[in-house]
Amino acid sequence: MPDPKLFASDAIDAETAEFNAQLELLLASAPATNTVPVEQTRRAREEGTGMSGPPVFSDMAQERKIPGPDGPLTLRVFVPDDPQGIYLHIHGGGWVLGRAHLQDPRNEEIAKTCSAVVISVDYRLAPEHPYPAALDDCEVAALWVAQNAMSEYGVDKLVIGGESAGGHLAATTLIRMRDKHDFTGFSGANLVYGVYDLSMTPSQRNWGDRLLVLNTPIMDWFYDHFVPAELRRDPDVSPLYADLSNLPPALFTIGTLDPLLDDTLFMQTRWAAAGNQAELAVYPG
């Protein structure tokens, strides 16, 4: 159980508080994500004209195409010297935004620091490809990794993870791998501020309009693009409602000023209650 002191406003250090204040000012100076066309936001990220600046691509990255559910599926691969395992990474972006190649600096760092082959899935995005397209792609990627890790990279230790929507897709992929393929060979899961209830946990519903990257209207906007309302409590959509037994040890990471706070708190509790190891890392701010 997390220390209640972590959630007190005075637990946020001055540097983090100042960063959040500057971030709010920056976000307030531009149209919110849910007020502009999807393609405009995607183009700005690709061209480097958005707030995040020009994308940085890694010379270490290789692209690999495997058969996907709807044509070739691209995997972006980072192979370090003497790899010890594979990290299957799933990027965030609300199932609508983001690409595997826009995560290059972080994935290169993980590959080198952890001596892990990092494989990032360039899954299909909504609204052009709504549920279950993204999850289908991640399932295919996970199955390919499970079947080819040793022959391709000489390793058999597998970890899966992602951030925000990527955390959601990582969790749901683990459940599909268990249920559809009888595969429970992932050694761990790295679930970073994930989304686990697409019908909205209390922290999502009660957050309101304050914009620290996400807010309640933006979450609604993402959901409307990704999946119909009547499916949002289906266990294949919202893993908080799924059978969570026989899943790998997981690290759940969240900040206290995040609309997705309850998703992590609830999911970590259910993960542990299902008999799995579940570590929780809560950061003030």
mmCIF file of C-alpha atoms in Angstrom:
data_model
loop_
_atom_site.group_PDB
_atom_site.id
_atom_site.type_symbol
_atom_site.label_atom_id
_atom_site.label_comp_id
_atom_site.label_asym_id
_atom_site.label_seq_id
_atom_site.Cartn_x
_atom_site.Cartn_y
_atom_site.Cartn_z
ATOM 1 C CA MET A 1 0.000 0.000 0.000
ATOM 2 C CA PRO A 2 1.465 3.400 -0.935
ATOM 3 C CA ASP A 3 2.435 5.871 1.758
ATOM 4 C CA PRO A 4 -0.389 8.459 2.119
ATOM 5 C CA LYS A 5 2.260 11.167 2.490
ATOM 6 C CA LEU A 6 3.146 10.721 -1.183
ATOM 7 C CA PHE A 7 -0.203 12.239 -2.163
ATOM 8 C CA ALA A 8 0.084 15.410 -0.068
ATOM 9 C CA SER A 9 0.584 18.623 -2.018
ATOM 10 C CA ASP A 10 3.686 19.449 0.008
ATOM 11 C CA ALA A 11 5.281 16.171 -1.113
ATOM 12 C CA ILE A 12 5.889 17.697 -4.548
ATOM 13 C CA ASP A 13 9.397 19.152 -4.663
ATOM 14 C CA ALA A 14 10.001 22.674 -5.917
ATOM 15 C CA GLU A 15 11.627 21.594 -9.168
ATOM 16 C CA THR A 16 8.691 19.364 -10.121
ATOM 17 C CA ALA A 17 6.153 22.023 -9.154
ATOM 18 C CA GLU A 18 7.941 24.581 -11.331
ATOM 19 C CA PHE A 19 8.138 22.131 -14.229
ATOM 20 C CA ASN A 20 4.396 21.464 -13.991
ATOM 21 C CA ALA A 21 3.643 25.189 -13.865
ATOM 22 C CA GLN A 22 5.715 25.854 -16.979
ATOM 23 C CA LEU A 23 4.150 22.873 -18.732
ATOM 24 C CA GLU A 24 0.657 24.189 -18.044
ATOM 25 C CA LEU A 25 1.612 27.588 -19.460
ATOM 26 C CA LEU A 26 3.092 25.990 -22.561
ATOM 27 C CA LEU A 27 0.067 23.780 -23.164
ATOM 28 C CA ALA A 28 -2.293 26.718 -22.642
ATOM 29 C CA SER A 29 -0.514 28.604 -25.431
ATOM 30 C CA ALA A 30 -1.580 26.120 -28.119
ATOM 31 C CA PRO A 31 -4.832 24.458 -29.159
ATOM 32 C CA ALA A 32 -5.657 21.368 -27.108
ATOM 33 C CA THR A 33 -5.212 17.997 -28.800
ATOM 34 C CA ASN A 34 -8.960 17.369 -28.891
ATOM 35 C CA THR A 35 -9.669 20.633 -30.735
ATOM 36 C CA VAL A 36 -7.575 20.090 -33.872
ATOM 37 C CA PRO A 37 -7.731 17.438 -36.605
ATOM 38 C CA VAL A 38 -5.834 14.249 -35.830
ATOM 39 C CA GLU A 39 -3.755 14.474 -38.994
ATOM 40 C CA GLN A 40 -2.623 17.997 -38.102
ATOM 41 C CA THR A 41 -1.235 16.837 -34.757
ATOM 42 C CA ARG A 42 0.448 13.831 -36.336
ATOM 43 C CA ARG A 43 2.054 15.965 -39.022
ATOM 44 C CA ALA A 44 3.334 18.486 -36.466
ATOM 45 C CA ARG A 45 4.998 15.704 -34.495
ATOM 46 C CA GLU A 46 6.589 14.172 -37.573
ATOM 47 C CA GLU A 47 7.826 17.513 -38.923
ATOM 48 C CA GLY A 48 8.975 18.833 -35.564
ATOM 49 C CA THR A 49 6.703 21.870 -35.647
ATOM 50 C CA GLY A 50 4.875 20.931 -32.447
ATOM 51 C CA MET A 51 5.827 21.606 -28.842
ATOM 52 C CA SER A 52 8.083 18.584 -28.593
ATOM 53 C CA GLY A 53 10.442 19.868 -31.285
ATOM 54 C CA PRO A 54 12.057 17.924 -34.124
ATOM 55 C CA PRO A 55 12.143 14.145 -33.678
ATOM 56 C CA VAL A 56 15.540 12.551 -33.067
ATOM 57 C CA PHE A 57 16.211 9.298 -34.894
ATOM 58 C CA SER A 58 18.687 6.667 -33.759
ATOM 59 C CA ASP A 59 21.402 5.240 -35.992
ATOM 60 C CA MET A 60 21.064 2.095 -33.895
ATOM 61 C CA ALA A 61 17.483 1.481 -34.997
ATOM 62 C CA GLN A 62 16.627 -1.136 -37.594
ATOM 63 C CA GLU A 63 13.215 -1.774 -39.088
ATOM 64 C CA ARG A 64 11.859 -5.265 -39.441
ATOM 65 C CA LYS A 65 8.617 -6.193 -41.141
ATOM 66 C CA ILE A 66 6.648 -9.245 -40.081
ATOM 67 C CA PRO A 67 3.283 -10.540 -41.337
ATOM 68 C CA GLY A 68 0.515 -8.601 -39.594
ATOM 69 C CA PRO A 69 -3.266 -8.916 -39.367
ATOM 70 C CA ASP A 70 -3.719 -6.352 -42.153
ATOM 71 C CA GLY A 71 -0.488 -6.479 -44.129
ATOM 72 C CA PRO A 72 3.139 -6.076 -43.037
ATOM 73 C CA LEU A 73 3.682 -4.911 -39.453
ATOM 74 C CA THR A 74 6.761 -2.789 -38.751
ATOM 75 C CA LEU A 75 8.919 -3.431 -35.707
ATOM 76 C CA ARG A 76 11.624 -0.923 -34.784
ATOM 77 C CA VAL A 77 14.535 -2.862 -33.338
ATOM 78 C CA PHE A 78 17.537 -1.810 -31.233
ATOM 79 C CA VAL A 79 20.186 -4.509 -30.757
ATOM 80 C CA PRO A 80 22.919 -3.788 -28.169
ATOM 81 C CA ASP A 81 26.210 -5.592 -27.751
ATOM 82 C CA ASP A 82 25.764 -8.897 -25.914
ATOM 83 C CA PRO A 83 21.979 -8.734 -25.377
ATOM 84 C CA GLN A 84 20.577 -10.470 -22.309
ATOM 85 C CA GLY A 85 16.885 -10.326 -23.159
ATOM 86 C CA ILE A 86 14.162 -8.588 -25.158
ATOM 87 C CA TYR A 87 11.997 -5.642 -24.159
ATOM 88 C CA LEU A 88 8.852 -5.503 -26.285
ATOM 89 C CA HIS A 89 7.890 -1.833 -26.181
ATOM 90 C CA ILE A 90 4.479 -0.388 -27.035
ATOM 91 C CA HIS A 91 4.312 3.382 -27.433
ATOM 92 C CA GLY A 92 1.637 5.674 -26.046
ATOM 93 C CA GLY A 93 -0.483 8.310 -27.753
ATOM 94 C CA GLY A 94 -4.069 7.504 -26.880
ATOM 95 C CA TRP A 95 -4.300 4.827 -29.624
ATOM 96 C CA VAL A 96 -4.530 7.796 -32.016
ATOM 97 C CA LEU A 97 -1.099 9.461 -31.980
ATOM 98 C CA GLY A 98 2.522 8.351 -31.761
ATOM 99 C CA ARG A 99 4.790 6.130 -33.834
ATOM 100 C CA ALA A 100 7.503 3.662 -32.934
ATOM 101 C CA HIS A 101 10.235 5.800 -34.546
ATOM 102 C CA LEU A 102 9.302 8.814 -32.416
ATOM 103 C CA GLN A 103 10.548 6.895 -29.351
ATOM 104 C CA ASP A 104 14.090 6.346 -30.645
ATOM 105 C CA PRO A 105 16.160 8.211 -28.003
ATOM 106 C CA ARG A 106 14.484 6.492 -25.071
ATOM 107 C CA ASN A 107 14.490 3.065 -26.684
ATOM 108 C CA GLU A 108 18.167 3.341 -27.602
ATOM 109 C CA GLU A 109 18.925 4.289 -24.001
ATOM 110 C CA ILE A 110 16.979 1.284 -22.693
ATOM 111 C CA ALA A 111 18.755 -1.052 -25.115
ATOM 112 C CA LYS A 112 22.209 0.131 -24.056
ATOM 113 C CA THR A 113 21.530 0.528 -20.330
ATOM 114 C CA CYS A 114 19.658 -2.750 -19.884
ATOM 115 C CA SER A 115 21.555 -4.839 -22.470
ATOM 116 C CA ALA A 116 18.192 -5.660 -23.990
ATOM 117 C CA VAL A 117 17.023 -5.930 -27.560
ATOM 118 C CA VAL A 118 14.264 -3.315 -27.691
ATOM 119 C CA ILE A 119 11.508 -4.067 -30.186
ATOM 120 C CA SER A 120 8.934 -1.290 -30.567
ATOM 121 C CA VAL A 121 5.638 -2.046 -32.300
ATOM 122 C CA ASP A 122 4.412 0.395 -34.958
ATOM 123 C CA TYR A 123 0.777 -0.608 -34.491
ATOM 124 C CA ARG A 124 -2.176 0.751 -36.465
ATOM 125 C CA LEU A 125 -3.845 3.874 -35.108
ATOM 126 C CA ALA A 126 -7.441 4.988 -34.624
ATOM 127 C CA PRO A 127 -9.706 6.447 -35.903
ATOM 128 C CA GLU A 128 -8.674 4.895 -39.233
ATOM 129 C CA HIS A 129 -8.131 1.589 -37.440
ATOM 130 C CA PRO A 130 -10.267 1.431 -34.281
ATOM 131 C CA TYR A 131 -10.342 -1.376 -31.713
ATOM 132 C CA PRO A 132 -9.237 -4.128 -32.011
ATOM 133 C CA ALA A 133 -6.604 -3.203 -34.629
ATOM 134 C CA ALA A 134 -3.914 -1.896 -32.252
ATOM 135 C CA LEU A 135 -4.328 -4.827 -29.903
ATOM 136 C CA ASP A 136 -4.322 -7.321 -32.778
ATOM 137 C CA ASP A 137 -1.009 -5.873 -33.991
ATOM 138 C CA CYS A 138 0.562 -6.012 -30.533
ATOM 139 C CA GLU A 139 -0.598 -9.601 -30.101
ATOM 140 C CA VAL A 140 1.026 -10.582 -33.408
ATOM 141 C CA ALA A 141 4.247 -8.809 -32.409
ATOM 142 C CA ALA A 142 4.307 -10.545 -29.024
ATOM 143 C CA LEU A 143 3.717 -13.921 -30.642
ATOM 144 C CA TRP A 144 6.540 -13.288 -33.122
ATOM 145 C CA VAL A 145 8.900 -12.348 -30.287
ATOM 146 C CA ALA A 146 7.918 -15.426 -28.289
ATOM 147 C CA GLN A 147 8.563 -17.702 -31.266
ATOM 148 C CA ASN A 148 11.744 -16.056 -32.572
ATOM 149 C CA ALA A 149 13.627 -14.589 -29.599
ATOM 150 C CA MET A 150 16.180 -17.379 -29.380
ATOM 151 C CA SER A 151 16.695 -17.973 -33.096
ATOM 152 C CA GLU A 152 16.942 -14.267 -33.961
ATOM 153 C CA TYR A 153 18.709 -12.817 -30.928
ATOM 154 C CA GLY A 154 19.971 -15.738 -28.846
ATOM 155 C CA VAL A 155 17.920 -14.817 -25.769
ATOM 156 C CA ASP A 156 14.874 -16.222 -24.034
ATOM 157 C CA LYS A 157 14.169 -13.614 -21.338
ATOM 158 C CA LEU A 158 11.205 -11.476 -22.400
ATOM 159 C CA VAL A 159 9.738 -8.329 -20.863
ATOM 160 C CA ILE A 160 6.842 -6.267 -22.212
ATOM 161 C CA GLY A 161 5.898 -2.693 -21.409
ATOM 162 C CA GLY A 162 4.671 0.687 -22.480
ATOM 163 C CA GLU A 163 3.411 4.072 -21.423
ATOM 164 C CA SER A 164 -0.189 5.337 -21.194
ATOM 165 C CA ALA A 165 -2.049 3.658 -24.075
ATOM 166 C CA GLY A 166 1.076 1.541 -24.480
ATOM 167 C CA GLY A 167 0.686 0.317 -20.906
ATOM 168 C CA HIS A 168 -2.905 -0.598 -21.721
ATOM 169 C CA LEU A 169 -1.864 -2.503 -24.829
ATOM 170 C CA ALA A 170 0.942 -4.280 -22.969
ATOM 171 C CA ALA A 171 -1.462 -5.514 -20.281
ATOM 172 C CA THR A 172 -4.126 -6.617 -22.742
ATOM 173 C CA THR A 173 -1.496 -8.325 -24.900
ATOM 174 C CA LEU A 174 -0.309 -10.374 -21.927
ATOM 175 C CA ILE A 175 -3.886 -11.496 -21.290
ATOM 176 C CA ARG A 176 -4.417 -12.450 -24.943
ATOM 177 C CA MET A 177 -1.125 -14.345 -25.043
ATOM 178 C CA ARG A 178 -2.233 -16.359 -22.021
ATOM 179 C CA ASP A 179 -5.789 -16.990 -23.203
ATOM 180 C CA LYS A 180 -5.352 -17.434 -26.961
ATOM 181 C CA HIS A 181 -1.868 -18.928 -27.200
ATOM 182 C CA ASP A 182 -1.350 -20.565 -23.802
ATOM 183 C CA PHE A 183 1.828 -18.485 -23.481
ATOM 184 C CA THR A 184 2.938 -17.161 -20.115
ATOM 185 C CA GLY A 185 6.628 -16.824 -20.906
ATOM 186 C CA PHE A 186 7.097 -13.108 -20.335
ATOM 187 C CA SER A 187 9.346 -12.587 -17.301
ATOM 188 C CA GLY A 188 7.991 -9.157 -16.426
ATOM 189 C CA ALA A 189 5.862 -6.170 -17.369
ATOM 190 C CA ASN A 190 6.787 -2.486 -17.181
ATOM 191 C CA LEU A 191 3.456 -0.637 -17.023
ATOM 192 C CA VAL A 192 3.976 3.123 -16.931
ATOM 193 C CA TYR A 193 0.966 5.379 -16.207
ATOM 194 C CA GLY A 194 -1.240 2.966 -18.109
ATOM 195 C CA VAL A 195 -4.936 3.131 -18.949
ATOM 196 C CA TYR A 196 -6.815 0.119 -17.602
ATOM 197 C CA ASP A 197 -10.474 1.212 -17.492
ATOM 198 C CA LEU A 198 -11.729 2.869 -20.667
ATOM 199 C CA SER A 199 -15.084 3.553 -19.023
ATOM 200 C CA MET A 200 -13.080 5.927 -16.771
ATOM 201 C CA THR A 201 -11.827 5.456 -13.237
ATOM 202 C CA PRO A 202 -12.729 8.155 -10.669
ATOM 203 C CA SER A 203 -9.455 10.018 -11.181
ATOM 204 C CA GLN A 204 -10.174 10.278 -14.904
ATOM 205 C CA ARG A 205 -13.779 11.391 -14.406
ATOM 206 C CA ASN A 206 -13.012 13.898 -11.665
ATOM 207 C CA TRP A 207 -9.876 15.451 -13.132
ATOM 208 C CA GLY A 208 -11.689 18.104 -15.158
ATOM 209 C CA ASP A 209 -10.150 20.588 -17.574
ATOM 210 C CA ARG A 210 -6.751 21.173 -15.953
ATOM 211 C CA LEU A 211 -4.225 20.302 -18.646
ATOM 212 C CA LEU A 212 -1.044 18.498 -17.643
ATOM 213 C CA VAL A 213 -0.696 16.675 -20.983
ATOM 214 C CA LEU A 214 -4.071 14.958 -20.385
ATOM 215 C CA ASN A 215 -7.434 16.006 -18.986
ATOM 216 C CA THR A 216 -10.934 14.547 -18.909
ATOM 217 C CA PRO A 217 -12.099 15.973 -22.278
ATOM 218 C CA ILE A 218 -8.958 14.711 -24.015
ATOM 219 C CA MET A 219 -9.404 11.234 -22.547
ATOM 220 C CA ASP A 220 -13.023 11.246 -23.792
ATOM 221 C CA TRP A 221 -11.765 12.281 -27.229
ATOM 222 C CA PHE A 222 -9.253 9.444 -27.367
ATOM 223 C CA TYR A 223 -11.869 6.894 -26.312
ATOM 224 C CA ASP A 224 -14.378 8.130 -28.873
ATOM 225 C CA HIS A 225 -11.800 7.600 -31.613
ATOM 226 C CA PHE A 226 -10.721 4.172 -30.390
ATOM 227 C CA VAL A 227 -13.710 2.156 -29.197
ATOM 228 C CA PRO A 228 -17.531 2.410 -28.960
ATOM 229 C CA ALA A 229 -18.930 3.257 -25.531
ATOM 230 C CA GLU A 230 -20.790 -0.047 -25.231
ATOM 231 C CA LEU A 231 -17.510 -2.012 -25.397
ATOM 232 C CA ARG A 232 -15.506 -0.030 -22.877
ATOM 233 C CA ARG A 233 -15.972 -2.457 -19.987
ATOM 234 C CA ASP A 234 -15.273 -5.526 -22.071
ATOM 235 C CA PRO A 235 -12.261 -7.270 -20.471
ATOM 236 C CA ASP A 236 -10.474 -7.283 -23.844
ATOM 237 C CA VAL A 237 -10.801 -3.485 -23.893
ATOM 238 C CA SER A 238 -10.439 -2.620 -20.203
ATOM 239 C CA PRO A 239 -8.066 -5.092 -18.540
ATOM 240 C CA LEU A 240 -9.088 -3.902 -15.078
ATOM 241 C CA TYR A 241 -12.151 -6.156 -15.566
ATOM 242 C CA ALA A 242 -10.215 -9.160 -16.882
ATOM 243 C CA ASP A 243 -9.033 -12.325 -15.183
ATOM 244 C CA LEU A 244 -5.519 -11.326 -14.114
ATOM 245 C CA SER A 245 -4.302 -14.681 -12.850
ATOM 246 C CA ASN A 246 -1.057 -16.254 -14.068
ATOM 247 C CA LEU A 247 0.533 -13.040 -15.316
ATOM 248 C CA PRO A 248 4.172 -12.000 -14.853
ATOM 249 C CA PRO A 249 5.629 -9.752 -12.154
ATOM 250 C CA ALA A 250 4.822 -6.142 -12.995
ATOM 251 C CA LEU A 251 6.112 -2.706 -12.086
ATOM 252 C CA PHE A 252 3.354 -0.065 -12.059
ATOM 253 C CA THR A 253 4.586 3.541 -12.225
ATOM 254 C CA ILE A 254 2.489 6.705 -11.809
ATOM 255 C CA GLY A 255 2.679 10.328 -10.730
ATOM 256 C CA THR A 256 0.212 11.753 -8.236
ATOM 257 C CA LEU A 257 -0.887 14.557 -10.581
ATOM 258 C CA ASP A 258 -2.035 12.270 -13.361
ATOM 259 C CA PRO A 259 -5.637 11.678 -14.453
ATOM 260 C CA LEU A 260 -4.671 8.002 -14.750
ATOM 261 C CA LEU A 261 -3.683 7.702 -11.080
ATOM 262 C CA ASP A 262 -6.583 5.442 -10.108
ATOM 263 C CA ASP A 263 -5.974 3.195 -13.105
ATOM 264 C CA THR A 264 -2.557 2.317 -11.729
ATOM 265 C CA LEU A 265 -3.655 2.074 -8.084
ATOM 266 C CA PHE A 266 -6.610 -0.164 -8.945
ATOM 267 C CA MET A 267 -4.752 -2.325 -11.451
ATOM 268 C CA GLN A 268 -1.752 -2.897 -9.194
ATOM 269 C CA THR A 269 -4.091 -4.017 -6.420
ATOM 270 C CA ARG A 270 -6.008 -6.395 -8.691
ATOM 271 C CA TRP A 271 -2.760 -7.719 -10.205
ATOM 272 C CA ALA A 272 -1.490 -8.618 -6.733
ATOM 273 C CA ALA A 273 -4.869 -9.986 -5.602
ATOM 274 C CA ALA A 274 -4.771 -12.365 -8.579
ATOM 275 C CA GLY A 275 -1.619 -13.915 -7.144
ATOM 276 C CA ASN A 276 1.020 -12.067 -9.161
ATOM 277 C CA GLN A 277 3.957 -9.985 -7.988
ATOM 278 C CA ALA A 278 3.043 -6.312 -8.370
ATOM 279 C CA GLU A 279 5.363 -3.462 -7.432
ATOM 280 C CA LEU A 280 4.043 0.097 -7.232
ATOM 281 C CA ALA A 281 6.152 3.221 -7.780
ATOM 282 C CA VAL A 282 4.321 6.479 -6.987
ATOM 283 C CA TYR A 283 6.040 9.814 -7.631
ATOM 284 C CA PRO A 284 4.706 13.055 -6.119
ATOM 285 C CA GLY A 285 3.699 15.362 -8.955
#
